[in-house]
Amino acid sequence: MWRRLQVKVGLGFCGSDLETHMEAMRKKAMDALPGSSWTPLEINPNLPPERADIVIVGGGVVGWSIYSQASTVLSGGGIRQQFSLPENIHLSLASADFLRNINEHLGVLNEDPIDLQFNQSGYLFLASEAVAHIMEENYSTQRYAGAKVSLLSPTQLKEKFPWVNTEGVVLASYGLENEGWFDPWSLLNAFKRKAISMGAIQCCGEVTGSLQLKVKSLYFSFFPTSDDGMSACVEQVQMPNSLEYQPVECAIVVNAAGAFSGKLTEMLGIGFGPKQSIAGIPLPFLNLNYAAEPDVSNLEVDHSFFQENVWPHLAFRVPAFEKLKVTSAWAGFYDYNTFDQNAIIGTHPLINNMYFATGFSGHGLQHSPAVGRAVAELILDGNYKTLDLSGFSFNRILTQEPKLETNIV
Amino acid sequence: MLLRWRSQAKRSQLQKKNVYYSYTESFYGPDIASAYYILSLKGGFRYVGQSEWFRANQRGKFSWDFLNHKNTPIEEADMSYTIINYTGLENLERQRSLRTLKLKGCPEVDDWFLARLHLFQDSLEELDISHCPRITTGGLAALRNLKGLKHLNVSSLPGISNPGLVIILLEEMLPQCQITANGYDHNLRKVEEEEEEQMQRQR
């Protein structure tokens, strides 16, 4: 009986045909078994899940770094410690430590090690007589916070960098360590890879609406219920180039949307309330092109801006740049905080489950690892553990006290 | 999971070896602490004013005679083929009269390590970083701070892609320094072969 069966099979299919048929049958069997991803209904696999614990809006380094620890690609990719606010210096130092040990933090088993192509040159700041005292103050703050910076006189500057024109320069500040530039794309990919290996779900889409649910009072709550309390509970995510959308229920929303953070908070009604109330103060954001001056209505590069405003200064300071030629230019959106050009990190007083990590005004990339860790600590532990960033909370916008950097770049 | 344990164990062993020797420093002072660190990593060193080298042998054993010279800074250190890394360099931080540093074939010396060498910018005259696999062009840019450097050995660095160009840039950056760079294949033969193939295909 067994032999007759074998012969029958042999007559029906012959040679390599048998192989392909067996493969097809095996695949059908595997699909039918539970655990496969085949479904009879056609569902778009790129839709976000229906429910998620934490939704991070924004696909830049800050967003991904928040996941893997609790507008990037177009960025210049530099890191420096020469700030005037101690919090900013600590953020940069912590991020530099992170980048130094990046394979320990973001390494995934059996994958290639991360190569950031970090160029270890420092940042050089030049000061004229009018601002030299500010530079000296900043130098002492930076040294106190632990940054390795050195002050140079014009003669020392000329010795170290003979190609600089030291006319008008009274003092210079040079970063000796932990400063330089690197490839932001590889950092972003490293964060993404680690986050996905840890279980994050990535979806590309646009948040087009979010529904609010009023906070319901608990039966045994000690605090009076506030009718004004809002929470962003359901985000509506629309797929690109299509009319499909998916509502995502979530417990916590992190706003790391960079230049578009203002739009996200507008969807919740912030900025549209009566002027004197908390709800009336909008998130101070603006979509700006890369250097604040050129026209911001579109993303076209304004070449004449470089020729007229930037090149003369460059050529004066570094005579070798007189013969330079622009090979390429690009434009992108700056995550610019119009209020005081510093980060906004933390919760909003009205929306009790939205965490901001935005407004870095050009320093997002270099602060991303440290900010990611800080926001993860906020979400998981409720307090900042390693670095105290309460100076960057939203409250300073409510009280209208700007936290400005002297010598802002 | 086993692989992860293995890599974590290796990393923790590296960290333990390169930890800051504060205990030794509190008892014997920074110079003896640096000396002890170098010997425990199987390196060698020479004190200022002495001509004798103190070294550890293959098995890690060394004589304790170096304790006789208290408060003498170290002038030359040979850490070739050791596992010194960025955190370990903290142990040598106080040695401001260090003139020679040999780091040939160190697997953990990378660009960040080179950036930290700015601590020795006034005194360092000779640096040997040949055969270090983790050094790339970005790290060599950090050597600009070592203005007293007279001899630099960057032979056989597998991490740099255009050795000829990099050596020329280094020579420009450090005009008083004599740069040794052997072990690179500067031939153009490969490109010529490709051009010949292209010509043949066109025919």
mmCIF file of N, CA, C and O in Angstrom, chain A residues 338-372:
data_model
loop_
_atom_site.group_PDB
_atom_site.id
_atom_site.type_symbol
_atom_site.label_atom_id
_atom_site.label_comp_id
_atom_site.label_asym_id
_atom_site.label_seq_id
_atom_site.Cartn_x
_atom_site.Cartn_y
_atom_site.Cartn_z
ATOM 1 N N THR A 338 10.542 80.568 19.900
ATOM 2 C CA THR A 338 10.612 82.016 19.728
ATOM 3 C C THR A 338 10.706 82.748 21.047
ATOM 4 O O THR A 338 11.043 83.917 21.083
ATOM 5 N N PHE A 339 10.379 82.094 22.152
ATOM 6 C CA PHE A 339 10.339 82.786 23.436
ATOM 7 C C PHE A 339 11.743 83.071 23.948
ATOM 8 O O PHE A 339 12.109 84.213 24.198
ATOM 9 N N ASP A 340 12.548 82.003 24.118
ATOM 10 C CA ASP A 340 13.903 82.245 24.628
ATOM 11 C C ASP A 340 14.942 81.303 24.040
ATOM 12 O O ASP A 340 16.038 81.178 24.567
ATOM 13 N N GLN A 341 14.625 80.648 22.959
ATOM 14 C CA GLN A 341 15.559 79.796 22.223
ATOM 15 C C GLN A 341 16.177 78.700 23.086
ATOM 16 O O GLN A 341 17.304 78.290 22.860
ATOM 17 N N ASN A 342 15.457 78.239 24.097
ATOM 18 C CA ASN A 342 15.959 77.107 24.874
ATOM 19 C C ASN A 342 14.894 76.041 24.950
ATOM 20 O O ASN A 342 13.731 76.305 24.688
ATOM 21 N N ALA A 343 15.267 74.857 25.406
ATOM 22 C CA ALA A 343 14.368 73.714 25.328
ATOM 23 C C ALA A 343 13.156 73.873 26.233
ATOM 24 O O ALA A 343 13.185 74.602 27.227
ATOM 25 N N ILE A 344 12.090 73.183 25.870
ATOM 26 C CA ILE A 344 10.916 73.078 26.736
ATOM 27 C C ILE A 344 10.771 71.595 27.044
ATOM 28 O O ILE A 344 10.496 70.791 26.157
ATOM 29 N N ILE A 345 11.001 71.232 28.297
ATOM 30 C CA ILE A 345 10.982 69.817 28.667
ATOM 31 C C ILE A 345 10.078 69.673 29.877
ATOM 32 O O ILE A 345 10.207 70.407 30.847
ATOM 33 N N GLY A 346 9.163 68.726 29.809
ATOM 34 C CA GLY A 346 8.318 68.477 30.977
ATOM 35 C C GLY A 346 6.856 68.491 30.611
ATOM 36 O O GLY A 346 6.484 68.449 29.445
ATOM 37 N N THR A 347 6.000 68.549 31.617
ATOM 38 C CA THR A 347 4.565 68.487 31.340
ATOM 39 C C THR A 347 3.968 69.879 31.219
ATOM 40 O O THR A 347 4.549 70.864 31.635
ATOM 41 N N HIS A 348 2.765 69.887 30.687
ATOM 42 C CA HIS A 348 2.004 71.130 30.586
ATOM 43 C C HIS A 348 1.075 71.166 31.794
ATOM 44 O O HIS A 348 0.533 70.141 32.189
ATOM 45 N N PRO A 349 0.857 72.329 32.393
ATOM 46 C CA PRO A 349 0.008 72.364 33.591
ATOM 47 C C PRO A 349 -1.426 71.886 33.358
ATOM 48 O O PRO A 349 -2.067 71.340 34.243
ATOM 49 N N LEU A 350 -1.949 72.078 32.135
ATOM 50 C CA LEU A 350 -3.327 71.667 31.895
ATOM 51 C C LEU A 350 -3.441 70.236 31.388
ATOM 52 O O LEU A 350 -4.283 69.475 31.840
ATOM 53 N N ILE A 351 -2.601 69.900 30.424
ATOM 54 C CA ILE A 351 -2.680 68.543 29.864
ATOM 55 C C ILE A 351 -1.823 67.659 30.745
ATOM 56 O O ILE A 351 -0.616 67.822 30.825
ATOM 57 N N ASN A 352 -2.432 66.721 31.424
ATOM 58 C CA ASN A 352 -1.643 66.024 32.429
ATOM 59 C C ASN A 352 -0.909 64.804 31.907
ATOM 60 O O ASN A 352 -0.190 64.169 32.657
ATOM 61 N N ASN A 353 -1.054 64.466 30.637
ATOM 62 C CA ASN A 353 -0.238 63.337 30.191
ATOM 63 C C ASN A 353 0.519 63.629 28.902
ATOM 64 O O ASN A 353 0.854 62.724 28.163
ATOM 65 N N MET A 354 0.777 64.902 28.642
ATOM 66 C CA MET A 354 1.622 65.192 27.488
ATOM 67 C C MET A 354 2.967 65.700 27.986
ATOM 68 O O MET A 354 3.020 66.640 28.784
ATOM 69 N N TYR A 355 4.046 65.080 27.537
ATOM 70 C CA TYR A 355 5.390 65.498 27.924
ATOM 71 C C TYR A 355 6.026 66.189 26.734
ATOM 72 O O TYR A 355 6.035 65.664 25.646
ATOM 73 N N PHE A 356 6.572 67.354 26.991
ATOM 74 C CA PHE A 356 7.260 68.066 25.918
ATOM 75 C C PHE A 356 8.738 67.729 25.930
ATOM 76 O O PHE A 356 9.337 67.567 26.977
ATOM 77 N N ALA A 357 9.309 67.657 24.713
ATOM 78 C CA ALA A 357 10.776 67.526 24.616
ATOM 79 C C ALA A 357 11.119 68.221 23.312
ATOM 80 O O ALA A 357 11.398 67.587 22.302
ATOM 81 N N THR A 358 11.026 69.535 23.336
ATOM 82 C CA THR A 358 11.067 70.231 22.068
ATOM 83 C C THR A 358 11.589 71.651 22.262
ATOM 84 O O THR A 358 11.879 72.060 23.376
ATOM 85 N N GLY A 359 11.742 72.389 21.177
ATOM 86 C CA GLY A 359 12.179 73.781 21.268
ATOM 87 C C GLY A 359 13.673 73.950 21.430
ATOM 88 O O GLY A 359 14.139 74.945 21.960
ATOM 89 N N PHE A 360 14.458 73.007 20.944
ATOM 90 C CA PHE A 360 15.890 73.062 21.225
ATOM 91 C C PHE A 360 16.636 74.114 20.426
ATOM 92 O O PHE A 360 17.789 74.398 20.701
ATOM 93 N N SER A 361 15.986 74.681 19.397
ATOM 94 C CA SER A 361 16.586 75.772 18.623
ATOM 95 C C SER A 361 17.996 75.477 18.163
ATOM 96 O O SER A 361 18.923 76.226 18.419
ATOM 97 N N GLY A 362 18.173 74.354 17.514
ATOM 98 C CA GLY A 362 19.467 74.056 16.927
ATOM 99 C C GLY A 362 20.353 73.161 17.771
ATOM 100 O O GLY A 362 21.384 72.704 17.315
ATOM 101 N N HIS A 363 19.985 72.897 19.011
ATOM 102 C CA HIS A 363 20.838 72.070 19.850
ATOM 103 C C HIS A 363 20.209 70.725 20.142
ATOM 104 O O HIS A 363 20.662 70.014 21.032
ATOM 105 N N GLY A 364 19.136 70.381 19.401
ATOM 106 C CA GLY A 364 18.437 69.139 19.691
ATOM 107 C C GLY A 364 19.317 67.930 19.544
ATOM 108 O O GLY A 364 19.340 67.046 20.385
ATOM 109 N N LEU A 365 20.116 67.904 18.468
ATOM 110 C CA LEU A 365 20.923 66.724 18.210
ATOM 111 C C LEU A 365 21.939 66.511 19.310
ATOM 112 O O LEU A 365 22.113 65.397 19.819
ATOM 113 N N GLN A 366 22.622 67.586 19.723
ATOM 114 C CA GLN A 366 23.688 67.372 20.692
ATOM 115 C C GLN A 366 23.155 67.091 22.089
ATOM 116 O O GLN A 366 23.882 66.568 22.918
ATOM 117 N N HIS A 367 21.902 67.457 22.366
ATOM 118 C CA HIS A 367 21.362 67.173 23.688
ATOM 119 C C HIS A 367 20.484 65.933 23.694
ATOM 120 O O HIS A 367 19.994 65.541 24.752
ATOM 121 N N SER A 368 20.275 65.313 22.532
ATOM 122 C CA SER A 368 19.251 64.267 22.452
ATOM 123 C C SER A 368 19.443 63.105 23.410
ATOM 124 O O SER A 368 18.480 62.710 24.070
ATOM 125 N N PRO A 369 20.641 62.513 23.561
ATOM 126 C CA PRO A 369 20.715 61.376 24.479
ATOM 127 C C PRO A 369 20.363 61.768 25.906
ATOM 128 O O PRO A 369 19.593 61.079 26.574
ATOM 129 N N ALA A 370 20.888 62.904 26.372
ATOM 130 C CA ALA A 370 20.643 63.288 27.762
ATOM 131 C C ALA A 370 19.178 63.659 27.976
ATOM 132 O O ALA A 370 18.584 63.319 29.008
ATOM 133 N N VAL A 371 18.579 64.361 27.005
ATOM 134 C CA VAL A 371 17.169 64.734 27.144
ATOM 135 C C VAL A 371 16.294 63.495 27.121
ATOM 136 O O VAL A 371 15.316 63.383 27.879
ATOM 137 N N GLY A 372 16.662 62.532 26.250
ATOM 138 C CA GLY A 372 15.895 61.283 26.204
ATOM 139 C C GLY A 372 15.884 60.608 27.556
ATOM 140 O O GLY A 372 14.845 60.159 28.052
#
